[in-house]
CSV table of C-alpha atoms in Angstrom, one decimal:
chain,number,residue,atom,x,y,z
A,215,UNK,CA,-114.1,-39.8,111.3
A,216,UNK,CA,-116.8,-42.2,109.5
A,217,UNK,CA,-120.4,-41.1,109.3
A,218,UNK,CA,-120.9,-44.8,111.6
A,219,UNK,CA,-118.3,-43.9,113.7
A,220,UNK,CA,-120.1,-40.5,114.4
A,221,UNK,CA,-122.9,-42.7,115.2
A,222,UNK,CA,-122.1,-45.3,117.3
A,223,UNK,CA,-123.1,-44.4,119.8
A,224,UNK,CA,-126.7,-43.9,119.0
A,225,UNK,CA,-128.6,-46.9,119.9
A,226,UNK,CA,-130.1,-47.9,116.7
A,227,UNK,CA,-133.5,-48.1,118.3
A,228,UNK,CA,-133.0,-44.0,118.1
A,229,UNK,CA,-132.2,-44.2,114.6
A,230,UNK,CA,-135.2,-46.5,113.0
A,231,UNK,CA,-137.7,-44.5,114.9
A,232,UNK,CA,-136.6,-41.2,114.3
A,233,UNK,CA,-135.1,-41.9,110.3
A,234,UNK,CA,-132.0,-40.5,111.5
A,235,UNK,CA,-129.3,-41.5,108.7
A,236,UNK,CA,-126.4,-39.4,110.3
A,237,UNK,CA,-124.8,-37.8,113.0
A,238,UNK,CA,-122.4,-35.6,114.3
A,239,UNK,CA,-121.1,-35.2,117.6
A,240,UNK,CA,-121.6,-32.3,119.5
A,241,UNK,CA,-121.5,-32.6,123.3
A,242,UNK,CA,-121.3,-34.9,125.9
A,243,UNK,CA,-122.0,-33.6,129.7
A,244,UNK,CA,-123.2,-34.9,133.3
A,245,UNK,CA,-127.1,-34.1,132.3
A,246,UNK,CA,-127.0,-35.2,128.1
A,247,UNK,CA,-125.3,-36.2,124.8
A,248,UNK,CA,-126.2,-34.3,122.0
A,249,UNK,CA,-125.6,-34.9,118.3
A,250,UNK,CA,-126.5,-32.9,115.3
A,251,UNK,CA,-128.3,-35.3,113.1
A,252,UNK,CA,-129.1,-35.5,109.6
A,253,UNK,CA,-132.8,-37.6,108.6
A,254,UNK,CA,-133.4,-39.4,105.9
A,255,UNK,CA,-135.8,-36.6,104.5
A,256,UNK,CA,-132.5,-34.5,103.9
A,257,UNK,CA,-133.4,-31.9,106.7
A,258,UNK,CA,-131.2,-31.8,110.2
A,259,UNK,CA,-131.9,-31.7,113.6
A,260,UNK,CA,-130.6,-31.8,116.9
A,261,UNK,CA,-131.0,-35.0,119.0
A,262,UNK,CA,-130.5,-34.4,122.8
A,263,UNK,CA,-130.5,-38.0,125.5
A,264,UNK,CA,-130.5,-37.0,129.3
A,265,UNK,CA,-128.6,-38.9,131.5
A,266,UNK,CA,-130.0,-39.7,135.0
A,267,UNK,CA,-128.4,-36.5,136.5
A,268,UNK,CA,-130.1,-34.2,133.7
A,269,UNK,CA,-133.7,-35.5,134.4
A,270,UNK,CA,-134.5,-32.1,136.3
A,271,UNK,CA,-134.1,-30.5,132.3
A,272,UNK,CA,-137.4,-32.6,131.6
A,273,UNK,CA,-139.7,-29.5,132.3
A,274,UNK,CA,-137.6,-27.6,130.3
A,275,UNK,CA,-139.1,-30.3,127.2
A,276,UNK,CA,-142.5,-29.5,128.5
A,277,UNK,CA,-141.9,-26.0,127.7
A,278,UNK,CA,-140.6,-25.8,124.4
A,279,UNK,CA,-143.6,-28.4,123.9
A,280,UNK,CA,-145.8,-25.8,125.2
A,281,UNK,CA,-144.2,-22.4,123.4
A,282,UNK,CA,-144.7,-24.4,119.9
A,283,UNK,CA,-141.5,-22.2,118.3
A,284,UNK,CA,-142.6,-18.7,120.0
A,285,UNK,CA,-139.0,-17.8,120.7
A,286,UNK,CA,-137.5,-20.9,121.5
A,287,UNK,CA,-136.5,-23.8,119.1
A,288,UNK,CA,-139.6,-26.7,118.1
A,289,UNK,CA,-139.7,-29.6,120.2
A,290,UNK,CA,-139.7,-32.3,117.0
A,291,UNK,CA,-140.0,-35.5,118.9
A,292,UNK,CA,-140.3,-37.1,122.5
A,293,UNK,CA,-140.0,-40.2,123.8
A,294,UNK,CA,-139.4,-40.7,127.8
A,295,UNK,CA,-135.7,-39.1,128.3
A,296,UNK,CA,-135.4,-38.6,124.4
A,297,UNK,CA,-136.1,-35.9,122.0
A,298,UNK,CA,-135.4,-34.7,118.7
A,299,UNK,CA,-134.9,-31.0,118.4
A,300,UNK,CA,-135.2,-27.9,115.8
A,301,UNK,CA,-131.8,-27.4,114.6
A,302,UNK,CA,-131.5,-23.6,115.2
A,303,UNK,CA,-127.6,-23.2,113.8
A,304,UNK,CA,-124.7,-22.7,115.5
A,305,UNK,CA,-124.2,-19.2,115.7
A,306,UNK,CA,-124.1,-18.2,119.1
A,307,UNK,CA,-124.9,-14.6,120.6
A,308,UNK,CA,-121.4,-15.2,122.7
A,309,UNK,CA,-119.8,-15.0,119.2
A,310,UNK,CA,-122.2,-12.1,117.7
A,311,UNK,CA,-121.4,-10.0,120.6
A,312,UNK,CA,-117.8,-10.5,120.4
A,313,UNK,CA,-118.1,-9.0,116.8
A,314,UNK,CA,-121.4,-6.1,117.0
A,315,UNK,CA,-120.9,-5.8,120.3
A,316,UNK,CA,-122.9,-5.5,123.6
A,317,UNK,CA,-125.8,-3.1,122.1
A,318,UNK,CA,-126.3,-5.1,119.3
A,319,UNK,CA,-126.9,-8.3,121.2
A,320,UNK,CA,-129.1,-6.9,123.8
A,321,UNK,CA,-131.7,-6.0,121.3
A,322,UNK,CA,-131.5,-9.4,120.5
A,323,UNK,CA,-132.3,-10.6,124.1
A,324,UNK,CA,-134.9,-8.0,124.6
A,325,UNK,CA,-136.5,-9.5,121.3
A,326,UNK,CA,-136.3,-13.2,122.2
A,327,UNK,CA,-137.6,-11.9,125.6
A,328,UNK,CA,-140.8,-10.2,124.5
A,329,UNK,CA,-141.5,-13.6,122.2
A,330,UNK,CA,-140.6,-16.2,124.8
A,331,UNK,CA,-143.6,-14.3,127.5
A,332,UNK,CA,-146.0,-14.0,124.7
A,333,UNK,CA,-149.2,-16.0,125.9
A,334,UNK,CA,-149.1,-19.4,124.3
A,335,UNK,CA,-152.3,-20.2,126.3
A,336,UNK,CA,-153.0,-22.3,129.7
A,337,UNK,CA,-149.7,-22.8,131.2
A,338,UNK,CA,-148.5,-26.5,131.0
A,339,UNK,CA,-148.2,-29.0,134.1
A,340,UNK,CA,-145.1,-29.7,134.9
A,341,UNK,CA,-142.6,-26.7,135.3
A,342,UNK,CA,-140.2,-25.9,138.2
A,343,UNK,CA,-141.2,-22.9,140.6
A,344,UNK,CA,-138.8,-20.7,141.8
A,345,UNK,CA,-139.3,-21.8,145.4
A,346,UNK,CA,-137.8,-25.3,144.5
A,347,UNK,CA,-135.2,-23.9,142.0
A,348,UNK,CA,-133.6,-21.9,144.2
A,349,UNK,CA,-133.6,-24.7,147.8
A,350,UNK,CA,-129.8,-25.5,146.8
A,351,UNK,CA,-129.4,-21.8,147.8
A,352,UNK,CA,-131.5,-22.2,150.5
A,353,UNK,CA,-130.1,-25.3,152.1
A,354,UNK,CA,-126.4,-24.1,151.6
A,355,UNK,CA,-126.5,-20.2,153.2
A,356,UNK,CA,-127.6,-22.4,156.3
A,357,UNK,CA,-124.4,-24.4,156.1
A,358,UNK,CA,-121.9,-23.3,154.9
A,359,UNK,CA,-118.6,-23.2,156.7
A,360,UNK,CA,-116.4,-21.4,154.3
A,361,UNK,CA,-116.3,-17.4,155.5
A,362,UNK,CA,-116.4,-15.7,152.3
A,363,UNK,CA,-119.3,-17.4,151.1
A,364,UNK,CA,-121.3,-17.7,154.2
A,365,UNK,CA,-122.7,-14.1,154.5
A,366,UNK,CA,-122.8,-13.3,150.8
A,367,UNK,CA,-125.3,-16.2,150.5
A,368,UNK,CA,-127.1,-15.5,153.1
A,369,UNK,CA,-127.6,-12.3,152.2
A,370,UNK,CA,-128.8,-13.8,148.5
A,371,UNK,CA,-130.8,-16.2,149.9
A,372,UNK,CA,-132.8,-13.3,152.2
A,373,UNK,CA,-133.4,-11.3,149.5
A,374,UNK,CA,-134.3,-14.7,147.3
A,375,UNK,CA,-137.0,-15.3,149.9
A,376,UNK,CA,-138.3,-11.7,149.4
A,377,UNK,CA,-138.5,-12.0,146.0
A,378,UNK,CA,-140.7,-15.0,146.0
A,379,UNK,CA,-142.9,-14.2,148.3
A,380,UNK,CA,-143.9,-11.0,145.6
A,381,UNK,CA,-144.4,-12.4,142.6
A,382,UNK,CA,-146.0,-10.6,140.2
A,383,UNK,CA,-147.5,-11.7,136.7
A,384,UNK,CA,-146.6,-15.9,137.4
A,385,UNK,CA,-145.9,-17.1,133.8
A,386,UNK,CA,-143.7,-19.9,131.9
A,387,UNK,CA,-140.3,-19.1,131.9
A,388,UNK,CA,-136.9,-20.5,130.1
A,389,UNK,CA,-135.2,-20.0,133.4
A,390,UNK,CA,-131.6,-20.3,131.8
A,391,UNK,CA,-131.6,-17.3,128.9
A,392,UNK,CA,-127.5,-16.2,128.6
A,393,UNK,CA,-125.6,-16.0,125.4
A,394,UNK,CA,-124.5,-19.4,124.6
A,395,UNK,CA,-128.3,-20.6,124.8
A,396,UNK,CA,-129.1,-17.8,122.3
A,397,UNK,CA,-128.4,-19.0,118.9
A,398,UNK,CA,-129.3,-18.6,115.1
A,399,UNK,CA,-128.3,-20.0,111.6
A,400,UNK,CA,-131.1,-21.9,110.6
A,401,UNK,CA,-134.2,-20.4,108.5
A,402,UNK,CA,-136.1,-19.1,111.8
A,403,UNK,CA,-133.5,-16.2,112.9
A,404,UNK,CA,-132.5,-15.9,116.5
A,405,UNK,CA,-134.3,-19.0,119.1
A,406,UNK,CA,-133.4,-19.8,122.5
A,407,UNK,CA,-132.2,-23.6,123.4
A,408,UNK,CA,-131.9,-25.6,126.2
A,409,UNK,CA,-134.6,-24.1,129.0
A,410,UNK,CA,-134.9,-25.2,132.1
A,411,UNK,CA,-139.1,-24.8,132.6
A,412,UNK,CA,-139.5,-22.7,135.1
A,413,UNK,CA,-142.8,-21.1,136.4
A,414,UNK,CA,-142.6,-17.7,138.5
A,415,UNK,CA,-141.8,-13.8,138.1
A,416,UNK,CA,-140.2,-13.0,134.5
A,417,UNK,CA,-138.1,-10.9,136.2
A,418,UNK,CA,-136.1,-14.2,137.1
A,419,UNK,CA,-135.5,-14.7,132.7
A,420,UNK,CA,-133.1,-12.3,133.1
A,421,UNK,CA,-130.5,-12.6,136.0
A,422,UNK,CA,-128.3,-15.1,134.4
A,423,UNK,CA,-127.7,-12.3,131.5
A,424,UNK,CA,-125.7,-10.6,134.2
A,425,UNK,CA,-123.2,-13.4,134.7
A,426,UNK,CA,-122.6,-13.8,131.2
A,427,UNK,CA,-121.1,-14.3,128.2
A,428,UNK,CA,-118.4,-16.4,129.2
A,429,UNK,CA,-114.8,-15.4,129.6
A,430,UNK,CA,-116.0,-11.6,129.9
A,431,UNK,CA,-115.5,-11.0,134.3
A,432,UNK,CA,-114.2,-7.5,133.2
A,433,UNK,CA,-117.4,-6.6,131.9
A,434,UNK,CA,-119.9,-8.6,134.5
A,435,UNK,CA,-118.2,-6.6,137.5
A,436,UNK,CA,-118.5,-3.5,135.0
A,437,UNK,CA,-121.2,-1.5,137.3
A,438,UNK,CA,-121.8,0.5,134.2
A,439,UNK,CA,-122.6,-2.2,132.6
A,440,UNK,CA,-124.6,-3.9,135.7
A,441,UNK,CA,-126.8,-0.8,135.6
A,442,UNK,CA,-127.5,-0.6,131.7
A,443,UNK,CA,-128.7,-4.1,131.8
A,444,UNK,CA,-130.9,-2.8,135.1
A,445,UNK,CA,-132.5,-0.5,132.7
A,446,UNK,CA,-132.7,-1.9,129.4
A,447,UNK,CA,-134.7,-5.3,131.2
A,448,UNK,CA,-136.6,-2.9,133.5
A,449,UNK,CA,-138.4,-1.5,130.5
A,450,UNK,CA,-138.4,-4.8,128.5
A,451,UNK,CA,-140.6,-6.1,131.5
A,452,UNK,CA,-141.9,-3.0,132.7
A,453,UNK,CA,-141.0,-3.9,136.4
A,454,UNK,CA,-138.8,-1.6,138.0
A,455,UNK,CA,-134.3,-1.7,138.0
A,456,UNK,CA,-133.9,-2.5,141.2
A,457,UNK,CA,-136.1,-5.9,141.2
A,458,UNK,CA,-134.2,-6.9,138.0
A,459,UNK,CA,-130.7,-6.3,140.0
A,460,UNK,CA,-132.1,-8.3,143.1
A,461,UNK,CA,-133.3,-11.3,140.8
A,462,UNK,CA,-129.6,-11.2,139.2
A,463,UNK,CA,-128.4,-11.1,143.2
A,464,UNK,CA,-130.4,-14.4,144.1
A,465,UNK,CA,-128.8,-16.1,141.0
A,466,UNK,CA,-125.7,-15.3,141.4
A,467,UNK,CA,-125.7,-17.3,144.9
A,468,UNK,CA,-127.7,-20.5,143.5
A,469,UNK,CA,-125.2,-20.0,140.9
A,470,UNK,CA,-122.2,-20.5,143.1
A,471,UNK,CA,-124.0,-23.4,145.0
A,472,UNK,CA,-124.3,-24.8,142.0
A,473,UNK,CA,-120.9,-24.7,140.5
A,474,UNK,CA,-119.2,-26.2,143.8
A,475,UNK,CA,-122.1,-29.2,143.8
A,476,UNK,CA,-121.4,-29.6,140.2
A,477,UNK,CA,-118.1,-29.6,141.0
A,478,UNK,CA,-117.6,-31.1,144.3
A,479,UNK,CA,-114.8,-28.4,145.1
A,480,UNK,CA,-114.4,-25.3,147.5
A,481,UNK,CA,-114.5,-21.7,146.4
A,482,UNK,CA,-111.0,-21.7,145.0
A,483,UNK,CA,-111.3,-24.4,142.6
A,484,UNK,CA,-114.4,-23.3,140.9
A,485,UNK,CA,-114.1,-20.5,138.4
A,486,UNK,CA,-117.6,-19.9,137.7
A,487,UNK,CA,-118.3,-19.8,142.0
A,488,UNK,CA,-115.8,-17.0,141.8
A,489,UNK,CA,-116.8,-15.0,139.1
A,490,UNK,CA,-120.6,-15.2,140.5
A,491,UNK,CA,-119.2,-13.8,144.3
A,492,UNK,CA,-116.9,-11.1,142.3
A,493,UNK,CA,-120.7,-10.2,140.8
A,494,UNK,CA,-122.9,-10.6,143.4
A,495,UNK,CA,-120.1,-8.1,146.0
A,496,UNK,CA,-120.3,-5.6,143.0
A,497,UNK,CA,-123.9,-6.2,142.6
A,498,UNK,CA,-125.0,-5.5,146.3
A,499,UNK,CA,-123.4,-2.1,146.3
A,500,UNK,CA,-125.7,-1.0,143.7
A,501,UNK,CA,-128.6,-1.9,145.0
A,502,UNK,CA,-129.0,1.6,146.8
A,503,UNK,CA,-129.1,3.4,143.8
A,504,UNK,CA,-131.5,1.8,142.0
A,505,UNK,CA,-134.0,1.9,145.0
A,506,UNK,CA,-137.1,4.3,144.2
């Protein structure tokens, strides 16, 4: 393909104001297009334009404003809906772990971790809480019709309320750390893309670990596996394994509202709904045994 067919489609507007003099296509979903692009300075970066359905990913923008490259990728550029973005590689931990294994790439999500929660002063106006991020799980254990969902997310959604109502240590958080937004190749190492801007417990950074990498269900219903990540985040956060495994529980049932919103299907059509409900069964049996 051209270098002005791979840019086409950004409005040249984009491209005087930014010196962008090339592009290459990288994704295009319901919340934002995003193209690597190359400036006129001879360094890339990444450009990322949300879409009226990905306007709730503007706090995540406010934090990567606010962490300054602690952890996460710069925020370059910002205009309204627009901004133009560290390029970080494209080496993701989904592919690391697939060749050093699960070890391996948990030290690397206990490091970006520790660096995304270091202080990076008065936390910035803005963010998500919890209580609002989680009111699709909320809304939906109250009405939901299907039988196999109904109780399992009502259960989520009690122990969701719980949760919240302890917080402990409130702090910025990326509020959507798994292995695909875990990435490295560029002169920086390891960074996290794409948060979401959250404000609450840390504990919450980890629970969507559990679901994850993608394409791996044998290993997230693994309860070996379930209670290693218990432990290894429980000391990464010093908070104790069975409010880790509860935070992974209320995910896993906003996840699966979620998916069939995203969607607009039932249980059966929605592969990520089903792998969250296969967790979240597996998930609840363990909860005993972590308890102090």
């Amino acid at each position: 393909m051209s270098e002005s067919g791979l840019t086409s489609d950004i409005p040249d507007e984009i491209k005087r104001r930014w010196s962008i003099s090339s592009a290459f296509f990288l994704a295009d979903t319901a919340s934002s297009m995003v193209h690597r692009v190359g400036l006129t300075d001879g360094s890339s970066a990444i450009l990322k334009r949300l879409t009226p359905r990905g306007l709730g990913e503007l706090p995540g923008m406010t934090f990567l404003e606010w962490r300054q490259g602690q952890g996460a990728v710069h925020l370059l550029q910002k205009d309204g809906t627009e901004c133009l973005l560290e390029d970080a590689g494209d080496l993701t931990l989904r592919a690391y772990r697939l060749q050093h294994g699960e070890g391996a790439a948990n030290e690397i999500i206990c490091d970006i971790l520790q660096r995304l929660h270091t202080s990076g002063g008065a936390p910035p106006v803005g963010l998500t809480t919890l209580d609002q991020h989680f009111r699709s799980l909320f809304a939906r254990a109250e009405t939901e019709s299907d039988q196999r969902l109904r109780e399992p997310l009502q259960y989520s959604a009690e122990i969701t309320r719980e949760l919240l109502a302890r917080q402990q240590m409130i702090k910025p958080l990326h509020g959507d750390l798994h292995h695909d937004n875990i990435v490295t190749g560029g002169s920086r190492g390891w960074l996290a893309i794409d948060p979401q801007g959250l404000v609450g417990d840390p504990a919450y950074d980890v629970a969507n670990i559990f679901g994850n990498p993608l394409n791996a269900l044998p290993d997230i219903i693994d309860p070996q596996r379930i209670r290693r990540l218990c432990d290894i985040f429980s000391e990464t956060l010093d908070c104790s394994r069975e409010k880790i495994l509860r935070y992974a529980i209320a995910h896993a049932g906003a996840s699966i509202c979620w998916s069939l919103e995203d969607d607009g299907s039932v249980l059966n059509e929605s592969e990520n709904a089903l792998e969250r409900l296969a967790f979240l069964t597996v998930a609840r049996g363990l909860l005993s045994d972590l308890s102090p």
